[in-house]
XYZ file of C-alpha atoms in Angstrom:
505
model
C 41.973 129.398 53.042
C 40.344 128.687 55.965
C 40.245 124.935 55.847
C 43.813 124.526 54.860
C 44.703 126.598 57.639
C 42.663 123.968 59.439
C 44.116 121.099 57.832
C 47.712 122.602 58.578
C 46.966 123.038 62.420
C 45.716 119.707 63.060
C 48.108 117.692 61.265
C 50.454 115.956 63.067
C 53.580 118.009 62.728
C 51.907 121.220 63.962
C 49.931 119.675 66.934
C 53.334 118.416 68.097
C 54.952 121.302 68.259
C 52.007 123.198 69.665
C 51.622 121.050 72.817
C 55.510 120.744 73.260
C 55.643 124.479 73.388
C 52.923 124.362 75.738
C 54.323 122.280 78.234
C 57.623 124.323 77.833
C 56.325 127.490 78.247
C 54.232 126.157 81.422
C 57.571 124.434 82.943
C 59.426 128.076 82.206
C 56.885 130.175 83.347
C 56.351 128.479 86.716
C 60.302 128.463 87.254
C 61.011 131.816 89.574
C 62.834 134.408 87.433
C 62.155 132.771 84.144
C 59.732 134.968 82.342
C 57.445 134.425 79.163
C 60.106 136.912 77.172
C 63.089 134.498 78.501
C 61.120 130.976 77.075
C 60.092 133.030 73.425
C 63.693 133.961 73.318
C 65.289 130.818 74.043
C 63.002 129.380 71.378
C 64.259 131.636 68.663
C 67.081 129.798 67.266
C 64.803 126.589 66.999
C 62.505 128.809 64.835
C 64.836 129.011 62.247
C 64.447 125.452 60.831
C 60.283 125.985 60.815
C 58.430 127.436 58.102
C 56.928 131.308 59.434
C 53.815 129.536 60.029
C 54.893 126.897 62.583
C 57.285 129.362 63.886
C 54.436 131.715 64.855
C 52.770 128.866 66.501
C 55.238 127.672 68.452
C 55.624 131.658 69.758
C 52.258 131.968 70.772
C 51.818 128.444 72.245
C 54.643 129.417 74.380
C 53.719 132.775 75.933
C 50.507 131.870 76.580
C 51.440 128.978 78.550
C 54.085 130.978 80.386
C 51.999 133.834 81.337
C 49.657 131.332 82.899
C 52.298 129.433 84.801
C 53.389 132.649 86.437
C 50.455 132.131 88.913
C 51.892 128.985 90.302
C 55.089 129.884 92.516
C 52.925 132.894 93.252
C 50.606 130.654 94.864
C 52.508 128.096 95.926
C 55.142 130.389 97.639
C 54.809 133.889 97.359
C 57.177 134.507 94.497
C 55.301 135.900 91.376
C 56.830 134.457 88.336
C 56.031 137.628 86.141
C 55.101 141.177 86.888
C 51.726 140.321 85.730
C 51.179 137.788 89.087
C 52.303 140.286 91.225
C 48.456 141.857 91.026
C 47.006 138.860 92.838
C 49.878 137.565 94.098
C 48.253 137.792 98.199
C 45.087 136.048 97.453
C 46.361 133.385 95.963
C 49.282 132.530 98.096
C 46.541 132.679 100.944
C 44.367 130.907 99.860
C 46.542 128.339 99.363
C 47.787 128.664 102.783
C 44.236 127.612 103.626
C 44.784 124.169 101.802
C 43.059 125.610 98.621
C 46.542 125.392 96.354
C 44.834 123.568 93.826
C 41.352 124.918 93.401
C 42.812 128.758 92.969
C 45.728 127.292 90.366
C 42.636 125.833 88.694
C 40.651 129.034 88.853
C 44.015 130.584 87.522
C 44.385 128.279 84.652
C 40.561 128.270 83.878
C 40.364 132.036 83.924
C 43.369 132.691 81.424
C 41.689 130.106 78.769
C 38.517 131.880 78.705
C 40.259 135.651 78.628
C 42.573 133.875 75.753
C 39.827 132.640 73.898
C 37.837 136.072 74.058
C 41.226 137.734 73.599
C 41.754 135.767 70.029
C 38.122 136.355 69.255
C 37.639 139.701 69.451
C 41.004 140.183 67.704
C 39.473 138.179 64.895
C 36.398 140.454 64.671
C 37.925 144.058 65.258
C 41.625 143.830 64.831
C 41.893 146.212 62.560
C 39.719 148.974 64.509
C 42.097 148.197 67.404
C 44.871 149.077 65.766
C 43.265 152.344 64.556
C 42.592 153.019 68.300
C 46.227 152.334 69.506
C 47.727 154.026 66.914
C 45.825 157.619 68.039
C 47.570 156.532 71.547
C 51.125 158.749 71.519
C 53.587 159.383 74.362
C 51.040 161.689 76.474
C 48.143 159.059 76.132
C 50.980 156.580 77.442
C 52.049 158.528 80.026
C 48.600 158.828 81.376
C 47.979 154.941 81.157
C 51.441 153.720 83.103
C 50.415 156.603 85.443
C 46.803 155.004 86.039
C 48.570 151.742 86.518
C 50.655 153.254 89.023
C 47.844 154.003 90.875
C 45.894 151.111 90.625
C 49.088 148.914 92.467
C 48.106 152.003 95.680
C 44.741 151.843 95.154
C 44.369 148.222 95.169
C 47.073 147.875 98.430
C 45.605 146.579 102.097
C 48.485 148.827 104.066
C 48.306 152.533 104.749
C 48.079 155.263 101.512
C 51.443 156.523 103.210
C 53.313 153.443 103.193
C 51.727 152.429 99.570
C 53.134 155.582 98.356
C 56.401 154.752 99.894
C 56.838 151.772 98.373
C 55.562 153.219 94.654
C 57.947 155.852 95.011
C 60.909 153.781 95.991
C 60.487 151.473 92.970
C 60.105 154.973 90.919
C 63.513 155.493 92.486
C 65.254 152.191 91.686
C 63.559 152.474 88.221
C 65.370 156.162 87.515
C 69.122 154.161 88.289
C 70.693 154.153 84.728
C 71.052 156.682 81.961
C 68.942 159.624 82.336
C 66.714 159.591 79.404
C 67.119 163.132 78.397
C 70.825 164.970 78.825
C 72.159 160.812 78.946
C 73.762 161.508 82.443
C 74.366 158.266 84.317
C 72.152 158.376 87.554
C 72.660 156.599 90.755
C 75.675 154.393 89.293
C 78.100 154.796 91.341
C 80.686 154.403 88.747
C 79.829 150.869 87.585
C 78.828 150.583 83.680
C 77.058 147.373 84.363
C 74.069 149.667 86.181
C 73.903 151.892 82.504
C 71.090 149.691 81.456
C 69.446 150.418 84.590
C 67.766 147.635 87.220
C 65.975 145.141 85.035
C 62.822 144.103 86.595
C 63.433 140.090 86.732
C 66.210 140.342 89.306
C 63.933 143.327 91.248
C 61.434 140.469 91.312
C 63.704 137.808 92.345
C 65.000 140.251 95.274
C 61.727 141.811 96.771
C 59.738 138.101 96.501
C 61.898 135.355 96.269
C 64.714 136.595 98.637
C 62.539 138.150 101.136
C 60.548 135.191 101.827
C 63.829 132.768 101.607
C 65.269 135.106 104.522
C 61.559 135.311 106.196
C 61.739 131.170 106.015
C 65.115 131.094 107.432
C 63.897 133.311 110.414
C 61.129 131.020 111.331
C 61.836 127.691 110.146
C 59.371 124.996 109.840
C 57.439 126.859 112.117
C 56.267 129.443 109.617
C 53.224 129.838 107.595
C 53.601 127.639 104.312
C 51.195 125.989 102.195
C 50.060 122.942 103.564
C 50.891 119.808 101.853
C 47.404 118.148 102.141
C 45.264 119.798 99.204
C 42.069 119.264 97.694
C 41.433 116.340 95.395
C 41.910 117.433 91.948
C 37.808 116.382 91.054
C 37.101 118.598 94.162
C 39.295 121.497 92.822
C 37.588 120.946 89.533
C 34.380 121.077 90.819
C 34.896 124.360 93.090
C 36.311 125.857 90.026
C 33.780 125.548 87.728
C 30.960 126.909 90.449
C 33.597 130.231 90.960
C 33.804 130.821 87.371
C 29.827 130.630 87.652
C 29.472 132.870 90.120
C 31.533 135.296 88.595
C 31.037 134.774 84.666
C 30.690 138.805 84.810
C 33.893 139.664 85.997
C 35.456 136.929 83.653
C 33.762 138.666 80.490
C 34.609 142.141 81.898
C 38.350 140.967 82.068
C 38.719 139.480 79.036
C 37.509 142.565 77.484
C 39.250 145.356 78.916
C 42.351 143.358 79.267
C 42.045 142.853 75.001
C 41.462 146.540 74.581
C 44.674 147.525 76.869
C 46.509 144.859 75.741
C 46.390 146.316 71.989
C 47.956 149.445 73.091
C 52.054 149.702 72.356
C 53.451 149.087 75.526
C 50.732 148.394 77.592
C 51.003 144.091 77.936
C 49.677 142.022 80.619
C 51.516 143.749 83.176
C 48.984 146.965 83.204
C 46.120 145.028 81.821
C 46.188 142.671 85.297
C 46.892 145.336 87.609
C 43.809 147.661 86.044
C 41.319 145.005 85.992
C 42.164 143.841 89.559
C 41.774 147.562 90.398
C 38.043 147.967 88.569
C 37.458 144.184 90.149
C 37.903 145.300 93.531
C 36.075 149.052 93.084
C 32.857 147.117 91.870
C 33.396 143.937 94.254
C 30.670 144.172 96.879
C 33.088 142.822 98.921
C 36.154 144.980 98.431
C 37.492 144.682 101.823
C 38.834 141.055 101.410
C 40.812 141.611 98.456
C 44.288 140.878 99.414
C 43.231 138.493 101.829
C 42.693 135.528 100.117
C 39.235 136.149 97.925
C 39.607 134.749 94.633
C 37.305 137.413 92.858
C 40.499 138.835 92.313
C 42.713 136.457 90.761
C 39.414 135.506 88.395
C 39.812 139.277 87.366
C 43.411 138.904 86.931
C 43.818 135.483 85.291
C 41.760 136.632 82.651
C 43.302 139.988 81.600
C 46.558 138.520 81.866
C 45.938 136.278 78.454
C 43.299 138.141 76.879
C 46.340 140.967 76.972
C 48.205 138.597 74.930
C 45.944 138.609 71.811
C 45.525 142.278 72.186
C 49.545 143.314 71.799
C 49.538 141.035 68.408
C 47.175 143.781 67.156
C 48.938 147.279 66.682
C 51.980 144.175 65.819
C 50.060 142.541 62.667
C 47.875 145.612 61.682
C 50.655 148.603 62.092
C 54.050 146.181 62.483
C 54.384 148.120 65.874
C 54.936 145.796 68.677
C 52.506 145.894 71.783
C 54.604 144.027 74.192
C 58.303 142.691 74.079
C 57.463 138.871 73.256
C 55.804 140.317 69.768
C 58.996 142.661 69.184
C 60.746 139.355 69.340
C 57.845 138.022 66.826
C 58.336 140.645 64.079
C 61.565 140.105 63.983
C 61.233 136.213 62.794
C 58.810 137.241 60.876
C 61.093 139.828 58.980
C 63.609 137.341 59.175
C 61.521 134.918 56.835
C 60.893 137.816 54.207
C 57.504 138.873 55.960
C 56.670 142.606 57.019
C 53.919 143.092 59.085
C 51.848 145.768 58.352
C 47.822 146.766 56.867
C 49.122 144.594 52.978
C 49.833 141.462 55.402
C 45.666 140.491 55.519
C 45.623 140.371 51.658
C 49.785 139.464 51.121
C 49.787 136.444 53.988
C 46.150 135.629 54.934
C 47.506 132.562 55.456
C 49.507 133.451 58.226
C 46.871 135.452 60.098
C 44.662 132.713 60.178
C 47.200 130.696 61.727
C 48.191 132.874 64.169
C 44.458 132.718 65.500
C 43.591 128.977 65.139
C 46.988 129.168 67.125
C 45.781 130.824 69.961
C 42.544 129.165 69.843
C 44.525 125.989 69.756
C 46.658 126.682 72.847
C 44.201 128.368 75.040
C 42.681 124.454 75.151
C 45.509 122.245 74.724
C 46.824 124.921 77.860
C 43.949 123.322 80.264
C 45.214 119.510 80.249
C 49.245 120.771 80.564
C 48.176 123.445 82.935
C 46.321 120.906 85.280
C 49.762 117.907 84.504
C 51.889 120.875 86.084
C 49.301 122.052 88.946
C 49.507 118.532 89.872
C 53.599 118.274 89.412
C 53.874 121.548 91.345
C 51.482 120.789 94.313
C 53.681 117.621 95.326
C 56.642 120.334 95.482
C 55.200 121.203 98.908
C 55.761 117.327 100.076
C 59.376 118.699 100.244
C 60.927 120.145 103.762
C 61.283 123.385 103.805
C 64.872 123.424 104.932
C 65.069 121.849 101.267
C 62.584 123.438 99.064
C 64.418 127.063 99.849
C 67.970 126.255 98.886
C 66.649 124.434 95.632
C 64.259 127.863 95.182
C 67.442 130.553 96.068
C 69.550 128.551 93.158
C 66.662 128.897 90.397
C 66.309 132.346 91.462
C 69.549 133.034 91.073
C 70.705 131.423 87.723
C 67.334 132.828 86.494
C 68.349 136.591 87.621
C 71.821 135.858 86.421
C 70.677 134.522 82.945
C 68.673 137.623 82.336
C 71.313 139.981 82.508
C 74.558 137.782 81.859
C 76.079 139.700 84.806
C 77.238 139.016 88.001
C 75.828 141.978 88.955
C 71.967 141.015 89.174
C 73.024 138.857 91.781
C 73.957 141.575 93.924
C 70.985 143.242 92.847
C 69.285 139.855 94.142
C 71.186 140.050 97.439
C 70.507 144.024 97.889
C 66.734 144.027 97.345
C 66.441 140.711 99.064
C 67.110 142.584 102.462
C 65.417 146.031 101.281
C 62.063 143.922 100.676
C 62.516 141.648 104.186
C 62.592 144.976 105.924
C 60.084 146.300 104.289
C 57.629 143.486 105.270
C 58.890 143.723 108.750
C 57.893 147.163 109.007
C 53.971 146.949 107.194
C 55.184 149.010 103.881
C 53.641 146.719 100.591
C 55.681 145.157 97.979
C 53.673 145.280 95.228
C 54.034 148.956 94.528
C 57.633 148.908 94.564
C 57.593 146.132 92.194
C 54.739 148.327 89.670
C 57.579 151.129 90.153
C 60.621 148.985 88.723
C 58.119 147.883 85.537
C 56.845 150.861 84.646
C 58.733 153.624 86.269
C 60.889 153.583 83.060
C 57.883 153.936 80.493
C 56.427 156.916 82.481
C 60.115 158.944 82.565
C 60.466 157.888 79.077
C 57.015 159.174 77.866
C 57.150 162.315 80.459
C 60.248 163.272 78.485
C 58.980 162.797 75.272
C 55.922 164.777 75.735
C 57.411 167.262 77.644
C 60.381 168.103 74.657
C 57.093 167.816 72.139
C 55.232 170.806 73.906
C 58.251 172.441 74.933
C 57.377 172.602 78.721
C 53.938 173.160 78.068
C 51.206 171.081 80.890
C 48.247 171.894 79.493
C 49.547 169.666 76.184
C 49.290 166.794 78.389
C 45.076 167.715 78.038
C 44.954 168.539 74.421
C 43.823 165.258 72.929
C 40.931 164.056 73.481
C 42.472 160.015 74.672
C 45.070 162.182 77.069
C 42.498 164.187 78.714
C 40.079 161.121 79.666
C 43.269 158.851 81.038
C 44.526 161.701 82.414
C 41.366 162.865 84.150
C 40.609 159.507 85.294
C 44.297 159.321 87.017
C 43.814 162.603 88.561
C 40.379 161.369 90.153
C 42.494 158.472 91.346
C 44.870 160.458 92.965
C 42.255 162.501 94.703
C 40.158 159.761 96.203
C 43.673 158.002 97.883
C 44.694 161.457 98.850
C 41.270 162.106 100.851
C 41.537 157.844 101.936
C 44.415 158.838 103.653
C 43.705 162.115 104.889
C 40.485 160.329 106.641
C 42.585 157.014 107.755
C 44.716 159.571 109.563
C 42.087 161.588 110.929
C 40.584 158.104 112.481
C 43.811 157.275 113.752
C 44.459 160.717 115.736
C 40.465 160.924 117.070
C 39.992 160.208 120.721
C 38.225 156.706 120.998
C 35.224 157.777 123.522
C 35.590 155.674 127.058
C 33.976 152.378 127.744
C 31.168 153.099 130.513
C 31.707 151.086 133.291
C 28.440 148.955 134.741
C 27.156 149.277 137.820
């Protein structure tokens, strides 16, 4: 079985469509607004004239591509292309302002091929004891875990506790516009049916990133900061690439580990599995205070939970049929399509299509490096182009990606309204990033809250009772301690007397 799964991978049919959906899902994922989801979906009705197998490999060629390609307007200018990017999405874009564009996209490509390729591998060896694990995980042990991530996007933040908070909670806020979960009340619409569904995240993106910096370039012109056009040599990127990875192999293998493990829990994804790694990166950095300010221990951290997360949410899919993230919701249903359930019979029904699905992976986490380093080189030339130029061309992706999401004219306002809301907010010192964390996950923690909270019939103390609740959920509270006493002793700093200089005789 295992050499004709071999044979079937490397014969010419399959490799094609493996490294077209590989450069397509790099292309997509470095577009602003266009999201790893967006490129699997658009790719569904193509999947209908392949065979399961070659339709599973095309879906995993392109969302590991796409998550990848996320990093690069990120870098290049500020404007994460998925939630995911939005963990490291400082560093990199300064150190690229430093004329270091290529050798961070390099450690960003590098990084999510080696998490990928430990993400496959230990879904290979322990799939099924994942999915054992992720299936004990119910709506308090979820609760918990979006809550921990909430805190890692304040813990991780450079501005005050205060103003971190302020952003978290103002995301929470735009997140809770929509149907309330539990009486189905609409909340914060204002009348208009199109908000029902609530603010979807890509156009809260677009808005807070994109829009903000398009009005922040408009402000100052050419004379802003922007990446420099003269980079690094691509050799010389290479070269500085491979001595980071080096000097941080342990964070790489920590990564690619933890982000596997929290990427195999329903509803976890890449999105919490970047922004807790870059978290536990920065708490056992011994140089914590530079993260945010262009140190790429960081984005090593996040690059590699970012894909390793990917072969973790195909776990609890295969094993259980329960998707872990949206792209393999999208995945079960081809598969039911073609007349195969997922589920524990599917390793003795359809070896043959497990095996695929991890030469797959194996496959596109290398075939990734060459189109990832054809695009870093595409994308860096970008910055050739005026700026006067580059941010009209930007505000029109943005937009037809926010409006394609949705199919409303009403993400565009949403665009528009958030645009200003996140230029102001940068004016005034209060971080993005939280507000963005808010948006993703404020729905899963009101959803879960709910849940729990109609389970145990008001009860708090259920939110202890298991024994995966009351770790995540002691860990969170310890969390929210150590920020509360950071910014009790931040403002205690701020309101001491400084003693006076003594003048010299």
């Amino acid at each position: 079985m295992f050499i004709e799964t071999l044979a079937n991978l490397f014969s010419l049919e399959y490799l094609a469509v493996i490294a077209a959906c590989t450069l397509y899902g790099t292309v997509v994922g470095a577009m602003p607004g266009l999201t790893a989801t967006m490129a699997v979906a658009l790719l569904v009705p193509f999947t209908y004239f392949m065979n399961p197998l070659m339709a599973i490999s095309a879906i995993v060629a392109t969302t590991s591509t796409a998550i990848f390609a996320g990093d690069i307007p990120g870098a290049l200018m500020r404007i994460p292309g998925t939630p995911a990017s939005a963990a490291y999405v400082e560093d990199a874009h300064r150190l690229s302002l430093a004329g270091r564009a290529r050798s961070t996209l390099c450690v960003s490509l590098l990084a999510a091929s080696i998490g990928g390729l430990v993400g496959v591998a230990i879904l290979v060896l322990i799939a099924p004891q994942l999915a054992r694990v992720a299936m004990q995980f119910s709506s308090y042990e979820t609760f918990w875990l979006a809550c921990l991530g909430l805190s890692c996007a304040v813990m991780t933040s450079n501005a005050d506790v205060a103003k971190s908070f302020a952003s978290l909670f103002l995301g929470l806020f735009i997140a809770s516009i929509g149907i309330d979960v539990a009486v189905g009340y609409p909340r914060f619409t204002f009348g208009n049916y199109e908000l029902y569904d609530g603010i979807s995240f890509i156009p809260a993106i677009i808005g807070l990133f994109a829009l903000s910096e398009i009005l922040r370039s408009a402000r100052f012109g050419e004379s802003g900061t922007r990446v420099t056009a003269k980079q690094e040599r691509l050799p010389t990127a290479l070269r500085e690439t491979l001595a980071t990875l080096r000097r941080y192999k342990r964070n790489v293998a920590r990564s690619s580990v933890l982000g596997t493990l929290i990427g195999a829990l329903p509803g976890a994804g890449a999105d919490i599995a970047a922004w807790i790694c870059y978290a536990v990166s920065r708490r056992f950095s011994r140089q914590p205070e530079r993260y945010g300010q262009g140190h790429v221990e960081g984005i090593v951290d996040g690059g590699s939970a970012n894909n390793a997360a990917i072969g973790g949410a195909w776990t609890p899919a295969l094993v259980f049929g329960i998707p872990g993230d949206s792209v393999t919701a999208i995945a079960i249903g081809i598969l039911l399509l073609n007349g195969l359930t997922p589920g524990p019979r599917i390793f003795t029904d359809s070896p043959e299509l497990v095996h695929t699905l991890y030469g797959a992976f194996a496959l596109t986490n290398l075939i990734m490096i060459p189109a990832g380093l054809l695009v870093i080189l595409a994308a860096s030339w970008l910055l050739r182009i005026p700026r006067r130029v580059l941010m009209p061309i930007v505000l029109l992706f943005s937009l037809v990606g926010a409006y394609a999401i949705t199919n409303s004219a009403i993400a565009i306002w949403i665009v528009l309204a958030l645009g200003v809301l996140g230029y102001a907010m940068e004016a005034n010192g209060f971080p993005l990033a939280p507000a963005i964390l808010g948006i993703v996950l404020g729905g899963i923690v009101e959803d879960n809250f709910m849940t729990s909270m109609l389970k145990a019939q008001g009860d708090l103390l259920a939110f202890f009772e298991r024994p995966w609740a009351a770790t995540l959920g002691t860990l969170t509270l310890l969390v929210w301690v150590l920020l509360v006493w950071r910014a009790t002793r931040d403002t205690l700093r701020r309101r001491s007397p400084t003693p006076p200089k003594e003048s010299s005789s």
